[in-house]
Short mmCIF file of C-alpha atoms and ligand atoms in Angstrom, two decimals:
data_model
loop_
_atom_site.label_atom_id
_atom_site.label_comp_id
_atom_site.label_asym_id
_atom_site.label_seq_id
_atom_site.Cartn_x
_atom_site.Cartn_y
_atom_site.Cartn_z
CA UNK U 214 0.01 -0.09 0.07
CA UNK U 215 1.64 3.41 -0.83
CA UNK U 216 0.41 6.81 0.56
CA UNK U 217 -1.26 9.20 -1.85
CA UNK U 218 0.69 12.22 -2.90
CA UNK U 219 -0.94 15.46 -1.43
CA UNK U 220 2.37 17.33 -1.04
CA UNK U 221 1.15 20.44 -2.69
CA UNK U 222 -2.87 20.16 -2.25
CA UNK U 223 -3.09 22.99 0.48
CA UNK U 224 -1.96 26.56 -0.61
CA UNK U 225 1.28 27.27 0.68
CA UNK U 226 2.61 30.99 1.06
CA UNK U 227 6.25 30.02 0.07
CA UNK U 228 6.96 27.28 -2.52
CA UNK U 229 10.13 25.44 -1.43
CA UNK U 230 12.36 24.22 -4.32
CA UNK U 231 11.65 20.58 -4.47
CA UNK U 232 13.68 18.18 -2.55
CA UNK U 233 13.89 14.32 -2.34
CA UNK U 234 12.98 14.51 1.27
CA UNK U 235 11.30 12.09 3.65
CA UNK U 236 7.92 13.75 2.99
CA UNK U 237 8.44 12.76 -0.51
CA UNK U 238 9.43 9.36 0.18
CA UNK U 239 6.58 8.42 1.93
CA UNK U 240 4.27 9.31 -1.42
CA UNK U 241 7.20 8.58 -3.97
CA UNK U 242 5.32 5.53 -5.90
CA UNK U 243 2.45 7.09 -5.94
CA UNK U 244 3.84 10.57 -6.94
CA UNK U 245 6.08 9.40 -9.73
CA UNK U 246 2.99 6.68 -11.43
CA UNK U 247 0.75 9.86 -11.60
CA UNK U 248 3.19 12.23 -12.56
CA UNK U 249 5.20 10.46 -15.34
CA UNK U 250 3.42 9.33 -18.18
CA UNK U 251 4.39 5.74 -19.39
CA UNK U 252 6.50 5.10 -16.02
CA UNK U 253 5.39 1.62 -15.44
CA UNK U 254 6.05 0.55 -19.14
CA UNK U 255 9.43 2.01 -18.99
CA UNK U 256 10.39 0.21 -15.62
CA UNK U 257 9.02 -3.08 -17.10
CA UNK U 258 11.23 -2.81 -20.12
CA UNK U 259 14.38 -2.10 -17.91
CA UNK U 260 13.69 -5.76 -16.81
CA UNK U 261 13.42 -7.16 -20.49
CA UNK U 262 16.44 -5.52 -21.69
CA UNK U 263 18.11 -6.43 -18.39
CA UNK U 264 17.24 -10.00 -19.49
CA UNK U 265 18.82 -9.43 -23.14
CA UNK U 266 21.64 -7.37 -22.57
CA UNK U 267 23.23 -8.13 -19.14
CA UNK U 268 26.61 -9.82 -19.71
CA UNK U 269 28.02 -12.54 -17.30
CA UNK U 270 30.17 -11.26 -14.40
CA UNK U 271 29.66 -7.55 -15.16
CA UNK U 272 27.93 -4.60 -12.98
CA UNK U 273 24.76 -3.33 -13.80
CA UNK U 274 24.09 0.37 -12.49
CA UNK U 275 20.86 2.22 -11.32
CA UNK U 276 21.77 6.04 -11.09
CA UNK U 277 19.44 8.22 -8.96
CA UNK U 278 17.59 5.02 -7.79
CA UNK U 279 15.19 6.55 -5.70
CA UNK U 280 13.13 3.24 -4.15
CA UNK U 281 14.91 1.07 -6.24
CA UNK U 282 11.71 0.14 -8.85
CA UNK U 283 14.50 0.14 -11.66
CA UNK U 284 16.89 -1.81 -9.75
CA UNK U 285 14.02 -4.20 -8.71
CA UNK U 286 13.16 -4.86 -12.31
CA UNK U 287 16.63 -5.22 -13.15
CA UNK U 288 16.97 -7.95 -10.27
CA UNK U 289 14.04 -9.83 -11.68
CA UNK U 290 15.55 -9.50 -15.47
CA UNK U 291 18.76 -11.19 -13.98
CA UNK U 292 16.85 -14.02 -12.63
CA UNK U 293 18.75 -16.64 -14.93
CA UNK U 294 22.17 -15.86 -13.59
CA UNK U 295 23.60 -14.73 -10.12
CA UNK U 296 26.86 -13.49 -11.56
CA UNK U 297 26.13 -10.09 -12.04
CA UNK U 298 26.00 -7.24 -9.25
CA UNK U 299 23.83 -4.33 -9.00
CA UNK U 300 25.08 -0.88 -7.81
CA UNK U 301 22.07 1.37 -6.93
CA UNK U 302 22.95 5.15 -6.37
CA UNK U 303 21.03 7.98 -4.72
CA UNK U 304 22.39 11.15 -3.05
CA UNK U 305 18.85 11.00 -1.05
CA UNK U 306 19.51 9.67 2.50
CA UNK U 307 15.70 9.15 3.01
CA UNK U 308 15.47 7.60 -0.59
CA UNK U 309 18.31 5.27 0.09
CA UNK U 310 17.05 3.99 3.91
CA UNK U 311 13.33 3.23 2.39
CA UNK U 312 15.01 1.30 -0.85
CA UNK U 313 17.01 -0.64 1.89
CA UNK U 314 13.64 -1.87 3.15
CA UNK U 315 12.02 -2.22 -0.21
CA UNK U 316 14.71 -4.52 -1.64
CA UNK U 317 14.94 -6.49 1.64
CA UNK U 318 11.32 -7.62 1.32
CA UNK U 319 11.97 -9.63 -2.15
CA UNK U 320 14.35 -12.64 -2.37
CA UNK U 321 17.00 -12.40 -4.87
CA UNK U 322 20.17 -14.32 -5.67
CA UNK U 323 21.70 -11.00 -6.99
CA UNK U 324 23.50 -8.82 -4.90
CA UNK U 325 22.55 -5.11 -4.65
CA UNK U 326 25.09 -2.62 -3.32
CA UNK U 327 23.30 0.51 -2.34
CA UNK U 328 25.38 4.01 -2.02
CA UNK U 329 24.19 7.21 -0.68
CA UNK U 330 26.30 9.53 -3.07
CA UNK U 331 26.24 12.05 -5.89
CA UNK U 332 26.38 9.98 -9.23
CA UNK U 333 29.16 12.21 -10.51
CA UNK U 334 31.34 10.62 -7.95
CA UNK U 335 30.78 6.92 -8.50
CA UNK U 336 33.25 5.02 -10.78
CA UNK U 337 31.36 2.98 -13.18
CA UNK U 338 33.02 -0.13 -14.42
CA UNK U 339 32.73 -3.22 -15.84
CA UNK U 340 29.10 -2.12 -16.68
CA UNK U 341 26.80 -4.16 -18.94
CA UNK U 342 23.60 -2.03 -18.07
CA UNK U 343 23.06 1.73 -16.84
CA UNK U 344 20.37 3.08 -16.20
CA UNK U 345 19.66 6.71 -15.81
CA UNK U 346 15.80 6.54 -15.05
CA UNK U 347 14.69 10.37 -15.08
CA UNK U 348 17.68 11.57 -13.19
CA UNK U 349 20.29 13.08 -15.41
CA UNK U 350 17.49 16.13 -15.67
CA UNK U 351 18.49 17.07 -12.08
CA UNK U 352 22.19 17.49 -12.83
CA UNK U 353 23.34 21.04 -13.46
CA UNK U 354 23.55 21.04 -17.37
CA UNK U 355 27.15 21.28 -17.11
CA UNK U 356 27.93 17.99 -15.42
CA UNK U 357 25.71 15.97 -17.83
CA UNK U 358 28.37 15.41 -20.69
CA UNK U 359 31.14 14.08 -18.36
CA UNK U 360 28.87 11.68 -16.41
CA UNK U 361 27.70 10.29 -19.98
CA UNK U 362 31.11 10.19 -21.08
CA UNK U 363 32.45 8.52 -17.78
CA UNK U 364 29.22 6.10 -18.15
CA UNK U 365 30.37 5.30 -21.87
CA UNK U 366 33.93 4.65 -20.70
CA UNK U 367 32.88 2.63 -17.95
CA UNK U 368 30.63 0.09 -20.33
CA UNK U 369 31.55 -2.98 -21.70
CA UNK U 370 31.20 -3.22 -25.49
CA UNK U 371 27.74 -4.44 -26.16
CA UNK U 372 26.63 -2.33 -23.06
CA UNK U 373 23.48 -0.49 -22.80
CA UNK U 374 22.76 2.95 -21.39
CA UNK U 375 18.78 3.49 -20.60
CA UNK U 376 18.18 7.07 -20.56
CA UNK U 377 14.92 8.32 -19.30
CA UNK U 378 13.83 11.85 -19.34
CA UNK U 379 10.93 14.56 -19.34
CA UNK U 380 11.75 16.58 -22.72
CA UNK U 381 11.26 20.00 -24.03
CA UNK U 382 10.31 21.04 -28.08
CA UNK U 383 12.10 23.27 -30.38
CA UNK U 384 8.82 23.96 -32.42
CA UNK U 385 6.52 26.20 -29.89
CA UNK U 386 3.12 24.46 -31.16
CA UNK U 387 4.50 20.91 -30.66
CA UNK U 388 5.96 22.03 -27.44
CA UNK U 389 2.60 23.33 -26.12
CA UNK U 390 0.65 20.80 -27.22
CA UNK U 391 2.71 18.09 -25.49
CA UNK U 392 3.10 19.99 -22.39
CA UNK U 393 -0.90 20.54 -22.39
CA UNK U 394 -1.26 16.66 -22.95
CA UNK U 395 0.76 16.08 -19.77
CA UNK U 396 -1.38 18.80 -17.69
CA UNK U 397 -4.67 16.41 -18.98
CA UNK U 398 -2.96 13.60 -17.79
CA UNK U 399 -2.03 14.60 -14.45
CA UNK U 400 -6.02 16.56 -14.35
CA UNK U 401 -6.87 12.88 -14.99
CA UNK U 402 -4.53 10.97 -12.11
CA UNK U 403 -6.63 13.52 -9.79
CA UNK U 404 -4.25 16.38 -9.33
CA UNK U 405 -5.84 19.50 -8.91
CA UNK U 406 -4.80 23.20 -10.46
CA UNK U 407 -3.03 23.89 -7.34
CA UNK U 408 -1.26 21.28 -7.07
CA UNK U 409 0.06 21.22 -10.50
CA UNK U 410 0.96 24.83 -10.24
CA UNK U 411 2.85 24.56 -7.06
CA UNK U 412 4.67 21.45 -8.00
CA UNK U 413 5.43 23.12 -11.25
CA UNK U 414 7.03 26.15 -9.03
CA UNK U 415 8.90 23.79 -6.53
CA UNK U 416 10.60 22.15 -9.70
CA UNK U 417 11.10 25.36 -11.75
CA UNK U 418 14.99 25.87 -11.25
CA UNK U 419 15.72 22.17 -10.13
CA UNK U 420 14.12 20.04 -13.30
CA UNK U 421 15.99 21.24 -16.58
CA UNK U 422 14.85 19.53 -19.63
CA UNK U 423 16.89 19.22 -22.73
CA UNK U 424 15.43 18.33 -26.32
CA UNK U 425 15.66 14.91 -27.60
CA UNK U 426 18.26 16.41 -30.22
CA UNK U 427 20.15 17.94 -27.34
CA UNK U 428 20.43 14.32 -25.79
CA UNK U 429 21.33 12.64 -28.99
CA UNK U 430 24.08 15.36 -29.58
CA UNK U 431 25.60 14.61 -26.21
CA UNK U 432 25.26 11.05 -26.33
CA UNK U 433 27.34 11.25 -29.29
CA UNK U 434 30.11 13.71 -27.69
CA UNK U 435 30.13 10.97 -24.59
CA UNK U 436 31.17 8.35 -27.60
CA UNK U 437 27.56 6.71 -28.12
CA UNK U 438 26.93 5.87 -31.84
CA UNK U 439 23.83 4.10 -31.42
CA UNK U 440 21.09 6.15 -29.75
CA UNK U 441 17.16 5.67 -30.35
CA UNK U 442 14.19 6.65 -28.75
CA UNK U 443 12.25 3.85 -28.07
CA UNK U 444 9.22 4.79 -25.79
CA UNK U 445 7.65 8.76 -25.99
CA UNK U 446 4.41 9.60 -24.32
CA UNK U 447 3.98 13.09 -24.50
CA UNK U 448 6.79 15.14 -23.23
CA UNK U 449 8.55 11.91 -21.64
CA UNK U 450 10.45 9.43 -22.91
CA UNK U 451 13.21 7.00 -22.97
CA UNK U 452 16.41 6.54 -24.96
CA UNK U 453 18.35 3.33 -25.38
CA UNK U 454 22.20 3.93 -26.41
CA UNK U 455 24.40 1.04 -27.21
CA UNK U 456 28.25 0.89 -27.02
CA UNK U 457 29.50 -0.29 -29.91
CA UNK U 458 31.21 -3.81 -30.09
CA UNK U 459 34.47 -2.48 -31.54
C1 GEK A 798 13.05 5.29 -10.62
N1 GEK A 798 15.02 6.26 -11.12
O1 GEK A 798 11.95 5.31 -9.85
N2 GEK A 798 22.86 12.01 -7.53
C2 GEK A 798 22.06 10.89 -7.05
N3 GEK A 798 21.13 10.65 -7.16
C3 GEK A 798 20.49 12.15 -7.53
C4 GEK A 798 21.17 13.30 -8.20
C5 GEK A 798 22.62 13.02 -7.89
N4 GEK A 798 23.49 14.06 -8.37
N5 GEK A 798 20.19 14.25 -8.40
C6 GEK A 798 19.16 13.82 -8.29
N6 GEK A 798 19.11 12.44 -7.47
C7 GEK A 798 13.76 6.43 -10.45
C8 GEK A 798 13.21 7.73 -10.16
S1 GEK A 798 13.57 10.30 -9.20
C9 GEK A 798 12.61 11.18 -10.82
C10 GEK A 798 14.33 8.81 -10.32
C11 GEK A 798 11.80 11.81 -10.08
C12 GEK A 798 17.97 11.51 -7.40
C13 GEK A 798 16.96 12.00 -6.36
O2 GEK A 798 17.38 12.05 -4.88
C14 GEK A 798 15.83 11.31 -6.70
O3 GEK A 798 15.81 9.97 -6.06
C15 GEK A 798 16.18 10.68 -8.38
O4 GEK A 798 17.35 11.23 -8.19
C16 GEK A 798 15.46 11.40 -9.37
O5 GEK A 798 13.15 4.74 -11.66
O6 GEK A 798 11.34 12.09 -9.13
O7 GEK A 798 11.34 12.44 -11.37
#
């Protein structure tokens, strides 16, 4: 049973910058499902992709793991092998504490190392699957290329990166339509106009979205030659990038 997100349901005089604190942890599974169209499809696909792409004796990384939804999908995808390690990282101690409890509730042969740190400080090595599921957008833009380059260098040939993000669009007409469709999605999920507008203010300076082309350009600069948007719903989507075999 998860708690319903009511964080922005009452009028607030000052809206604090959004933070992944204990209050957010309490409602996070509900919040992310009702805010990110396609979230469950993307999580399910991370499991399927893991089954296909994980390489024996390699590491799998969940960068910005929150409560471990992608980690658990990867663990399910790895059920055929016990030879991989998952490293799940988040810089919110509140998220890591709750994630630890969630992971402990399900039996698995795959070891998971949970780390509370900035994903920019983590050494990526011997990796076959790296997941950045709605996390890169929270990094200041100048840190994004160096993280992707670090991921590219730490991936084994044939290894994959799953990069899911909120997008903006160059064409103002398309941009507005896709934003409006997302707002309708949130209304249909039961969020009020007040909740939608207060949440938007709280995220204004901390979630900086790029266009799909900006992502492709940055991924190429990082070294990835095979990049494809495999899923999109309104202004949210997910790219798979593959490190070439040679
Ligand atoms: C999921 N991937 O459920 N270092 C480490 N963690 C960070 C950093 C950073 N620099 N910046 C933000 N985070 C998850 C959902 S949520 C997306 C990811 C969202 C963490 C932050 O603490 C939060 O837990 C997560 O990235 C982003 O598949 O809420 O929209």
